[in-house]
Amino acid sequence: KNEVEQSPQNLTAQEGEFITINCSYSVGISALHWLQQHPGGGIVSLFMLSSGKKKHGRLIATINIQEKHSSLHITASHPRDSAVYICAVRSMASGSRLTFGEGTQLTVNP
Amino acid sequence: DAGVTQSPTHLIKTRGQQVTLRCSPKSGHDTVSWYQQALGQGPQFIFQYYEEEERQRGNFPDRFSGHQFPNYSSELNVNALLLGDSALYLCASSLAGRGVDTDTQYFGPGTRLTVL
């Protein structure tokens, strides 16, 4: 079992829909990252969380440390949101190295 | 302020050859991490360099080695290439020892290596 599990693996939505991507992890962590990867490979950091909730524009990230679970929400989705969304954790034992989930491929159709 | 840069962007090699990939960290960052991302999978941690030394290492064979220079830039070397080494190699930089809230990793665009 991977230390970081994401669901769903693939997600197709219509423009305007509310989207949720989930991440569960099995280790104690010091921080959790949500990352966005577009075709071609470049990775952009969206959020880094250690507790609670963060919001940036139409993106919201939440984390429940007790349940070892995080969610990334996208409100009013748009075709330009189409990308791979990756959850990554920094475990308490691993310093600053990140352990990644396998990603969620999101496609938003117009 | 340039972000993380990597070179080359694409590379094609044959089995058994050696390859060197390069990374320049974001200005002000002193720590460089390397990741391998196979097609359709999440990145896997290779190793991390800080103060010109390998500080942490993932589950990669000794064929994978690296170096960090005094200006904090870094190289990843892979010897005796195998077909399975074909992947996107990502470099990420960060600033060490500043605590959770500031330890954000910034990623480069990656080098796509194809081994034939």
Coordinates of C-alpha atoms in Angstrom, one line a residue:
Chain A
K1 CA 0.0 0.0 0.0
N2 CA 1.3 3.4 -1.0
E3 CA 1.9 5.9 1.8
V4 CA -0.1 8.5 -0.1
E5 CA -3.4 7.5 -1.9
Q6 CA -5.4 9.8 -4.1
S7 CA -8.9 9.4 -5.4
P8 CA -10.2 9.4 -8.0
Q9 CA -7.5 8.6 -10.5
N10 CA -9.4 10.2 -13.3
L11 CA -12.1 12.8 -13.2
T12 CA -14.1 14.4 -16.0
A13 CA -16.4 17.3 -15.3
Q14 CA -18.4 19.9 -17.1
E15 CA -17.5 23.5 -16.9
G16 CA -18.9 25.2 -13.8
E17 CA -19.0 22.0 -11.7
F18 CA -17.7 21.8 -8.2
I19 CA -14.8 19.3 -8.0
T20 CA -13.3 17.4 -5.1
I21 CA -10.1 15.4 -5.1
N22 CA -9.2 13.4 -2.1
C23 CA -5.9 12.4 -0.5
S24 CA -5.3 9.9 2.3
Y25 CA -1.9 9.2 3.9
S26 CA -0.6 6.6 6.4
V27 CA 2.3 8.3 8.1
G28 CA 2.7 11.2 10.5
I29 CA 3.3 14.3 8.5
S30 CA 4.7 17.8 9.1
A31 CA 3.1 19.2 6.0
L32 CA 1.0 18.3 3.0
H33 CA 1.3 19.8 -0.5
W34 CA -1.2 20.1 -3.3
L35 CA 0.6 20.4 -6.7
Q36 CA -0.6 21.0 -10.2
Q37 CA 1.1 19.4 -13.2
H38 CA 0.3 20.4 -16.8
P39 CA 1.1 18.4 -19.9
G40 CA 4.8 18.8 -20.6
G41 CA 5.7 18.3 -16.9
G42 CA 6.0 21.6 -15.1
I43 CA 4.8 21.3 -11.5
V44 CA 3.3 24.3 -9.7
S45 CA 2.8 24.3 -5.9
L46 CA -0.8 25.2 -5.1
F47 CA -0.9 24.8 -1.3
M48 CA 1.1 23.7 1.6
L49 CA -0.9 22.8 4.7
S50 CA -0.2 21.6 8.1
S51 CA -3.6 22.2 9.6
G52 CA -7.0 23.6 8.8
K53 CA -8.0 25.1 5.5
K54 CA -6.5 27.4 2.9
K55 CA -8.2 29.2 0.0
H56 CA -6.7 30.8 -3.1
G57 CA -9.2 32.1 -5.7
R58 CA -11.4 29.2 -6.8
L59 CA -9.2 26.6 -5.0
I60 CA -9.7 25.4 -1.5
A61 CA -7.6 22.9 0.4
T62 CA -8.5 21.3 3.7
I63 CA -6.7 18.8 5.9
N64 CA -7.8 16.7 8.9
I65 CA -4.7 15.6 10.7
Q66 CA -6.5 13.2 13.0
E67 CA -8.1 11.3 10.0
K68 CA -4.9 11.6 7.9
H69 CA -7.0 13.1 5.0
S70 CA -6.9 16.1 2.8
S71 CA -9.2 17.4 0.1
L72 CA -8.7 19.8 -2.8
H73 CA -11.8 21.6 -4.0
I74 CA -12.2 23.6 -7.2
T75 CA -15.3 25.8 -7.4
A76 CA -16.8 26.9 -10.8
S77 CA -14.4 24.7 -12.7
H78 CA -13.1 25.8 -16.1
P79 CA -11.4 24.0 -18.9
R80 CA -8.1 25.7 -18.0
D81 CA -8.2 23.8 -14.7
S82 CA -7.6 20.6 -16.7
A83 CA -4.3 19.1 -15.4
V84 CA -3.0 16.4 -13.1
Y85 CA -3.4 17.3 -9.4
I86 CA -0.9 15.7 -7.1
C87 CA -0.9 15.3 -3.3
A88 CA 2.5 15.1 -1.6
V89 CA 3.4 14.7 2.1
R90 CA 6.5 15.5 4.1
S91 CA 6.6 12.9 6.8
M92 CA 7.9 13.7 10.3
A93 CA 10.7 11.2 9.8
S94 CA 11.9 12.2 6.3
G95 CA 13.1 15.8 6.6
S96 CA 12.1 17.9 3.7
R97 CA 11.8 15.1 1.1
L98 CA 8.3 14.6 -0.4
T99 CA 6.3 11.4 -0.9
F100 CA 3.8 11.8 -3.7
G101 CA 0.5 10.3 -4.6
E102 CA 0.0 9.1 -8.2
G103 CA -2.1 12.1 -9.2
T104 CA -5.6 12.7 -10.3
Q105 CA -6.1 13.5 -14.0
L106 CA -8.8 16.2 -14.2
T107 CA -10.5 17.1 -17.5
V108 CA -13.0 19.9 -17.6
N109 CA -15.1 20.0 -20.7
P110 CA -16.6 23.3 -22.0
Chain B
D1 CA 14.1 36.5 -10.3
A2 CA 14.5 33.3 -12.2
G3 CA 12.8 30.2 -10.8
V4 CA 14.2 26.7 -10.9
T5 CA 15.8 26.0 -14.3
Q6 CA 16.8 22.6 -15.7
S7 CA 18.8 21.5 -18.7
P8 CA 18.5 20.0 -21.1
T9 CA 14.7 19.9 -21.7
H10 CA 14.8 16.7 -23.6
L11 CA 17.4 14.0 -24.1
I12 CA 17.7 10.7 -26.0
K13 CA 20.3 8.1 -25.0
T14 CA 20.9 4.4 -25.7
R15 CA 21.2 1.6 -23.1
G16 CA 24.5 1.5 -21.3
Q17 CA 25.3 5.2 -21.9
Q18 CA 25.7 7.8 -19.1
V19 CA 23.8 11.0 -18.7
T20 CA 24.2 14.2 -16.7
L21 CA 21.2 16.5 -16.0
R22 CA 21.6 20.0 -14.5
C23 CA 19.5 22.1 -12.2
S24 CA 19.8 25.7 -11.0
P25 CA 17.8 26.5 -7.9
K26 CA 15.6 29.5 -7.3
S27 CA 17.6 32.5 -6.1
G28 CA 18.2 32.3 -2.4
H29 CA 17.6 28.6 -2.1
D30 CA 20.3 26.3 -0.8
T31 CA 18.7 22.8 -1.0
V32 CA 18.1 20.8 -4.2
S33 CA 16.0 17.6 -4.4
W34 CA 15.8 15.3 -7.5
Y35 CA 12.7 13.2 -8.4
Q36 CA 12.0 10.7 -11.1
Q37 CA 8.6 10.6 -12.6
A38 CA 7.7 7.7 -14.8
L39 CA 4.8 8.1 -17.3
G40 CA 1.4 8.1 -15.5
Q41 CA 2.9 7.9 -12.0
G42 CA 3.7 10.3 -9.2
P43 CA 7.3 11.5 -8.8
Q44 CA 9.7 9.3 -6.7
F45 CA 12.4 10.9 -4.5
I46 CA 16.0 10.2 -5.7
F47 CA 18.1 12.3 -3.4
Q48 CA 18.6 15.7 -1.8
Y49 CA 21.7 17.9 -1.6
Y50 CA 22.5 20.5 1.0
E51 CA 25.8 22.2 1.6
E52 CA 27.3 20.2 -1.3
E53 CA 26.5 16.9 0.4
E54 CA 23.9 14.2 -0.2
R55 CA 21.6 14.7 2.8
Q56 CA 18.9 12.1 2.0
R57 CA 18.5 9.3 -0.5
G58 CA 15.5 7.4 -1.8
N59 CA 15.4 3.8 -3.1
F60 CA 17.6 4.2 -6.1
P61 CA 20.7 2.2 -7.1
D62 CA 24.2 3.6 -7.0
R63 CA 24.0 4.2 -10.7
F64 CA 22.3 7.4 -9.7
S65 CA 24.7 9.9 -8.3
G66 CA 24.7 13.6 -7.9
H67 CA 26.7 16.7 -7.0
Q68 CA 26.0 20.1 -5.6
F69 CA 28.3 23.0 -6.4
P70 CA 29.2 26.0 -4.2
N71 CA 26.6 28.2 -6.0
Y72 CA 24.0 25.6 -5.0
S73 CA 23.4 24.3 -8.5
S74 CA 23.2 20.5 -8.9
E75 CA 23.8 17.7 -11.3
L76 CA 22.2 14.3 -11.5
N77 CA 24.3 11.6 -13.1
V78 CA 23.0 8.2 -14.2
N79 CA 25.4 5.5 -15.4
A80 CA 24.7 2.4 -17.4
L81 CA 21.3 3.5 -18.5
L82 CA 18.5 1.1 -18.7
L83 CA 15.3 1.3 -20.6
G84 CA 13.4 1.7 -17.3
D85 CA 15.3 4.9 -16.6
S86 CA 13.2 6.7 -19.2
A87 CA 11.2 9.3 -17.3
L88 CA 10.8 12.9 -16.5
Y89 CA 13.5 14.0 -14.0
L90 CA 12.4 16.9 -11.8
C91 CA 14.5 19.1 -9.7
A92 CA 13.1 21.1 -6.8
S93 CA 14.7 23.7 -4.6
S94 CA 14.0 24.9 -1.1
L95 CA 15.5 26.8 1.7
A96 CA 16.7 24.6 4.6
G97 CA 16.0 25.0 8.2
R98 CA 13.3 27.7 8.1
G99 CA 10.4 25.6 9.4
V100 CA 7.3 24.2 8.0
D101 CA 5.6 27.3 6.8
T102 CA 8.5 28.4 4.7
D103 CA 9.8 25.1 3.4
T104 CA 7.9 25.2 0.1
Q105 CA 9.6 23.3 -2.7
Y106 CA 9.7 25.0 -6.1
F107 CA 9.9 22.7 -9.1
G108 CA 11.7 23.1 -12.4
P109 CA 10.2 22.2 -15.7
G110 CA 11.9 18.8 -15.8
T111 CA 14.2 17.0 -18.2
R112 CA 12.5 14.3 -20.2
L113 CA 15.0 11.4 -20.7
T114 CA 14.3 8.7 -23.3
V115 CA 16.5 5.6 -23.3
L116 CA 16.4 3.5 -26.5

